[in-house]
Short mmCIF file of C-alpha atoms in Angstrom, two decimals:
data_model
loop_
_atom_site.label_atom_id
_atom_site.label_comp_id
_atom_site.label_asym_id
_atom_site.label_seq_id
_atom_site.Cartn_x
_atom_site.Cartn_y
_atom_site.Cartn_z
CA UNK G 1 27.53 1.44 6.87
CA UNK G 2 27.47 4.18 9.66
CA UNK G 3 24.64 4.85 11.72
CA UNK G 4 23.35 8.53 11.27
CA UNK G 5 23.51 10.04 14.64
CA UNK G 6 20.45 12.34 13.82
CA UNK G 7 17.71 9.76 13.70
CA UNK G 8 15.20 9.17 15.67
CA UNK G 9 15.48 6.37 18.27
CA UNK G 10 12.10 3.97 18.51
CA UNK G 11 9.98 5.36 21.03
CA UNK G 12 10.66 2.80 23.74
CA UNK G 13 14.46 3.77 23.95
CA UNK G 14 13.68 7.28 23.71
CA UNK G 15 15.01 9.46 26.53
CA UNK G 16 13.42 12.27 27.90
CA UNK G 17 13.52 15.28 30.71
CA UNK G 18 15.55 13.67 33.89
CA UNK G 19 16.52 10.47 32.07
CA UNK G 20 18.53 12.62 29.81
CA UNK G 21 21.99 12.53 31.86
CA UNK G 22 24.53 14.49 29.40
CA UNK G 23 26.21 17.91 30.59
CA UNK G 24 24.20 19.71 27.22
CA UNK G 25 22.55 19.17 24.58
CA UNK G 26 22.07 21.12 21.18
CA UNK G 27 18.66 22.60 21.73
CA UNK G 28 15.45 22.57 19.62
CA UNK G 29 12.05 24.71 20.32
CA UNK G 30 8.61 23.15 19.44
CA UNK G 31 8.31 24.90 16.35
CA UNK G 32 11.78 23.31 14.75
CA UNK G 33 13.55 26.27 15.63
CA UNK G 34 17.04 26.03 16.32
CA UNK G 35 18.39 27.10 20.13
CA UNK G 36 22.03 26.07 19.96
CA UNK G 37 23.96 23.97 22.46
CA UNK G 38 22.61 24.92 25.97
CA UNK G 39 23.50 23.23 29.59
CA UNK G 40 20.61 20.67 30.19
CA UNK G 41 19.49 21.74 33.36
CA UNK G 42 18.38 25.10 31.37
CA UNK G 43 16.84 22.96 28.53
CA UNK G 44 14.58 21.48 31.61
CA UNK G 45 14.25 24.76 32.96
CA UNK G 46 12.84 25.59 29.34
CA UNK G 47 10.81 22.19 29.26
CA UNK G 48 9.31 23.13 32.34
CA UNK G 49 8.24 26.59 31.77
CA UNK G 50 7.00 26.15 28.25
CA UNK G 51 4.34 22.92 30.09
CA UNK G 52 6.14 20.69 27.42
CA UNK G 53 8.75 17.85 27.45
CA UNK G 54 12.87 17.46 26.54
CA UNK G 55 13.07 14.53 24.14
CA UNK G 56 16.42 13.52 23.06
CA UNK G 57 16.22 12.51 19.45
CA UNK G 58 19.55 12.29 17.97
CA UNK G 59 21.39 10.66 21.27
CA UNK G 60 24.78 9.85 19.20
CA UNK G 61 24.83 13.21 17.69
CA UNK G 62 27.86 15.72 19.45
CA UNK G 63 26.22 16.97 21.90
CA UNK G 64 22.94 14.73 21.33
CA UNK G 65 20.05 17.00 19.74
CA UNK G 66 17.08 17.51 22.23
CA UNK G 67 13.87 19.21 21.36
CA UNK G 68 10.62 20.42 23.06
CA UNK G 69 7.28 19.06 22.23
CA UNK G 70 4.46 17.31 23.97
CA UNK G 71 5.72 14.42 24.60
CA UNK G 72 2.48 12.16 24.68
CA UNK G 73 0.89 13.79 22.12
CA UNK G 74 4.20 13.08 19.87
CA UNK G 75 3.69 8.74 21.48
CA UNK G 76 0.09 8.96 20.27
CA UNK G 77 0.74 10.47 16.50
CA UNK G 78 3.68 7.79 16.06
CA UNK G 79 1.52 5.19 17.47
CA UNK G 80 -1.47 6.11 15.05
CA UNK G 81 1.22 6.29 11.73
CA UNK G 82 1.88 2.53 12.88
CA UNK G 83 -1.11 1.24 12.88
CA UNK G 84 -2.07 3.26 9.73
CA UNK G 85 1.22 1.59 7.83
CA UNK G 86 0.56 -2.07 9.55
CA UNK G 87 -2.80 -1.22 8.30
CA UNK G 88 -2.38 -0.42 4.65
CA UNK G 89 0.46 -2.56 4.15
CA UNK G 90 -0.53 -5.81 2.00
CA UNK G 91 2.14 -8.30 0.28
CA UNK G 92 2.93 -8.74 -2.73
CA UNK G 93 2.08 -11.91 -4.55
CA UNK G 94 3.57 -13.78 -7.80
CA UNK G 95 0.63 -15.09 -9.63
CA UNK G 96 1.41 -17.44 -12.30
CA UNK G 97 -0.49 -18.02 -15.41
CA UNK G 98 0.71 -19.95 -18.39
CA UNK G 99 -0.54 -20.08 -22.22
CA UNK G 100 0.04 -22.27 -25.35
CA UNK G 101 2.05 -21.18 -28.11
CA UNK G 102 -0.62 -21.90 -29.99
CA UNK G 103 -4.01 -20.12 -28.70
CA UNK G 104 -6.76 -18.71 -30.21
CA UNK G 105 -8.17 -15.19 -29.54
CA UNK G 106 -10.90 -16.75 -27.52
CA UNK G 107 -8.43 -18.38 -24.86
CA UNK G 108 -6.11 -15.58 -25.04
CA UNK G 109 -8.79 -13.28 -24.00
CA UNK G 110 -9.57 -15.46 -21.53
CA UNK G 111 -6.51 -15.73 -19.83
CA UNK G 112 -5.66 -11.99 -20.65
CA UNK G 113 -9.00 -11.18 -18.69
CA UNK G 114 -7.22 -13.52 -15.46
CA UNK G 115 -3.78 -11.45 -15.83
CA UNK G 116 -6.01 -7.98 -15.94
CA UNK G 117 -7.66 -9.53 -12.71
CA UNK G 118 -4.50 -10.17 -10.66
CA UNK G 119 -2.66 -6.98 -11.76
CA UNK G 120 -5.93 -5.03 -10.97
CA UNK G 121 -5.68 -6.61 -7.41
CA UNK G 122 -2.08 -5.15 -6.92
CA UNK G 123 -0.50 -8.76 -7.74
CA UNK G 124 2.43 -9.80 -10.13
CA UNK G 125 2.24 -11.94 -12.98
CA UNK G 126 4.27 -14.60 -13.92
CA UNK G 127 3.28 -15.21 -17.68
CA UNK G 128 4.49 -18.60 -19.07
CA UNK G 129 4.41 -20.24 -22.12
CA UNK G 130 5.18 -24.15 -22.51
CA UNK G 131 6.69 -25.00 -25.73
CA UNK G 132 6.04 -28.51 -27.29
CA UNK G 133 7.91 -30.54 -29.69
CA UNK G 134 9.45 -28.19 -32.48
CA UNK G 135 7.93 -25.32 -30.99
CA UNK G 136 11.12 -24.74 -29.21
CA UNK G 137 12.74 -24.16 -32.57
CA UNK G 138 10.19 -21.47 -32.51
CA UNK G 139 10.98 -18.72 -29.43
CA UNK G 140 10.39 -15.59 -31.22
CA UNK G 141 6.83 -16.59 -31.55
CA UNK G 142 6.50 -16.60 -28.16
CA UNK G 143 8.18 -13.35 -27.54
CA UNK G 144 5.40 -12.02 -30.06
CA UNK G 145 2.52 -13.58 -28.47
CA UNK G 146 3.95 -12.30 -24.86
CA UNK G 147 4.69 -8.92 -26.10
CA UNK G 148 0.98 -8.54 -27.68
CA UNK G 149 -0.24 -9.74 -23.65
CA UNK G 150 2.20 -6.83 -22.65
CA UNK G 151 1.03 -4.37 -25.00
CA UNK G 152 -2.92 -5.04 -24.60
CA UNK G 153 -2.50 -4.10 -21.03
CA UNK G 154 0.04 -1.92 -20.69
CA UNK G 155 -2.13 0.37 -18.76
CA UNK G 156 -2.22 -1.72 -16.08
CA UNK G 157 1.66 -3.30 -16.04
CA UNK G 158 4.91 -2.83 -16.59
CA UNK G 159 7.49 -5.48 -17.98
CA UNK G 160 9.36 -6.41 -14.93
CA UNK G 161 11.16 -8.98 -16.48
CA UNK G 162 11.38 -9.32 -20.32
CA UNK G 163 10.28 -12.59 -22.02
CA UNK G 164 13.01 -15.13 -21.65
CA UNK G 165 13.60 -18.91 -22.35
CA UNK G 166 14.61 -21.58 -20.32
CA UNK G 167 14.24 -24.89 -21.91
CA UNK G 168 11.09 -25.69 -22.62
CA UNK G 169 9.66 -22.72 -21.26
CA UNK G 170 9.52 -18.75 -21.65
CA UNK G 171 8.62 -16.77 -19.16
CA UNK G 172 7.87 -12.73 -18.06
CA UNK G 173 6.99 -10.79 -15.21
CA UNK G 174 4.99 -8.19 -15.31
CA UNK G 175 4.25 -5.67 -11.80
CA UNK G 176 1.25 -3.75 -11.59
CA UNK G 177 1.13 -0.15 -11.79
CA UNK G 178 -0.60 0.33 -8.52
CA UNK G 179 0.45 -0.37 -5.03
CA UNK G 180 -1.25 -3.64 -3.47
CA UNK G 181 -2.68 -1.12 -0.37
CA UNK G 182 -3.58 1.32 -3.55
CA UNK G 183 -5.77 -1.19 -5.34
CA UNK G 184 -7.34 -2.63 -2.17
CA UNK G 185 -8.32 0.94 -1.01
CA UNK G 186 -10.03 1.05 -4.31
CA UNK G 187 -11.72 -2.33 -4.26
CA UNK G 188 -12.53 -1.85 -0.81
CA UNK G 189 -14.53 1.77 -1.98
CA UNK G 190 -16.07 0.42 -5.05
CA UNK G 191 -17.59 -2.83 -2.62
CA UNK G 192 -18.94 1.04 -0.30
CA UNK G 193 -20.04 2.32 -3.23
CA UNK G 194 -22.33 -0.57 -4.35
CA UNK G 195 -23.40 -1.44 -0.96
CA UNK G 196 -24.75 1.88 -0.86
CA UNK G 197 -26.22 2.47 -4.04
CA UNK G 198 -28.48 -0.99 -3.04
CA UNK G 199 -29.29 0.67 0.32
CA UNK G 200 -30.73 3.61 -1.93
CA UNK G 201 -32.62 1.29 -4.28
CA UNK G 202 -34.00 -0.68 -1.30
CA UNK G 203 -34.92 2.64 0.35
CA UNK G 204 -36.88 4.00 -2.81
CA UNK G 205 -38.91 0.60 -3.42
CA UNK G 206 -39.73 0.79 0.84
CA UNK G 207 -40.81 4.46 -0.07
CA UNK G 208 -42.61 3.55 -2.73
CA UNK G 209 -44.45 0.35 -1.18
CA UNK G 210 -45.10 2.63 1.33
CA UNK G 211 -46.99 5.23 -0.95
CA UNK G 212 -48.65 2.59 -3.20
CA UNK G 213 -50.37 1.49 0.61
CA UNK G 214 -51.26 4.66 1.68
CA UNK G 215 -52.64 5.44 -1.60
CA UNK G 216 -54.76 1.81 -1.11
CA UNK G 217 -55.98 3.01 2.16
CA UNK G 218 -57.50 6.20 0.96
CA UNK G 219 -58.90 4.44 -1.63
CA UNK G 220 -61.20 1.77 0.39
CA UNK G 221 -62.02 4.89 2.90
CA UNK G 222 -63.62 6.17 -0.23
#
């Protein structure tokens, strides 16, 4: 696969104002706008009479594409969109659950309630049933019983994997609808949300307490 010559190099290999040593360079202002292919000591000249910096950011392009911007301002925002992405990214895990052929709607609700658990967390599920005896003579009453998981939560999931057999067992994956970061941003603003509505209730008994005293007071001045 070819490298594209127009992206960006990582900010530690990024070239900029004397470091740039190329006869010219195809030319863009701060605003995007488009210059054209000037020599590079005018591009400096420019760089220096706008107060802003040449940054080379396509260096294998023909010529190599500089543009003018504020160069530490630019470092900051990319370092800031890093730690925002190292922040919000979570992984990914398989959660495995597995159910009888044979369950009742207790335990199935049960175990449903787990699977709406992990999925709600931004996990997938790795549903498995374990066939016994002649129940492997029996795999389309497994694909019912996983298909009835798949359709009482389809809200939450989508069938990654359809239900499929392998020996004694049949298994299917099924991926959340929300992003891992998604669904921990939302857990993580519910947990707010309840922490502050018990600061509230705490607050209004302390108000309270506080009026039932001074109502005491006033009462044994009497």
């Amino acid at each position: 696969m070819r490298n594209n010559p127009w992206k960006e190099p990582p900010i530690s290999e990024t070239r900029i104002n004397e470091r740039i040593r190329v006869p010219e360079v195809r030319l863009v202002g701060p605003g995007g706008e488009q210059v054209g292919v000037v020599r590079v000591e005018d591009a400096l000249r420019l760089a220096e009479e706008a107060g802003l910096d040449l940054v080379e950011v396509a260096p294998n392009a023909k010529p190599p594409v500089a543009k003018l911007m504020d160069y530490g301002k630019y470092k900051y925002e990319a370092a800031q969109k890093a730690r925002d992405a190292r922040r919000n990214q979570a992984n990914t895990q398989l959660k495995e659950i597995r159910f009888r052929l044979k369950i009742d709607d207790h335990d199935f609700a049960v175990k449903k309630g787990h699977v709406e658990r992990f999925l709600s967390a931004g996990d997938k599920v790795k549903v498995m049933i374990m066939f016994r005896g002649r129940e492997q003579s029996r795999p389309e009453a497994g694909v019912r019983l996983l298909r009835r998981l798949a359709d009482e939560i389809g809200d939450l999931a989508t069938v990654e994997s359809m239900p499929r057999q392998d020996g004694r067992n049949m298994t299917m994956v099924l991926a959340p609808t929300k992003r891992k970061a998604e669904a921990l941003n939302e857990q993580r603003k519910r947990r707010e949300a309840e922490r502050a509505e018990r600061r509230g209730k705490r607050a209004e008994r302390a108000s309270k307490d506080q009026a039932r005293a001074a109502s005491f007071r006033a009462e044994d001045k009497d």
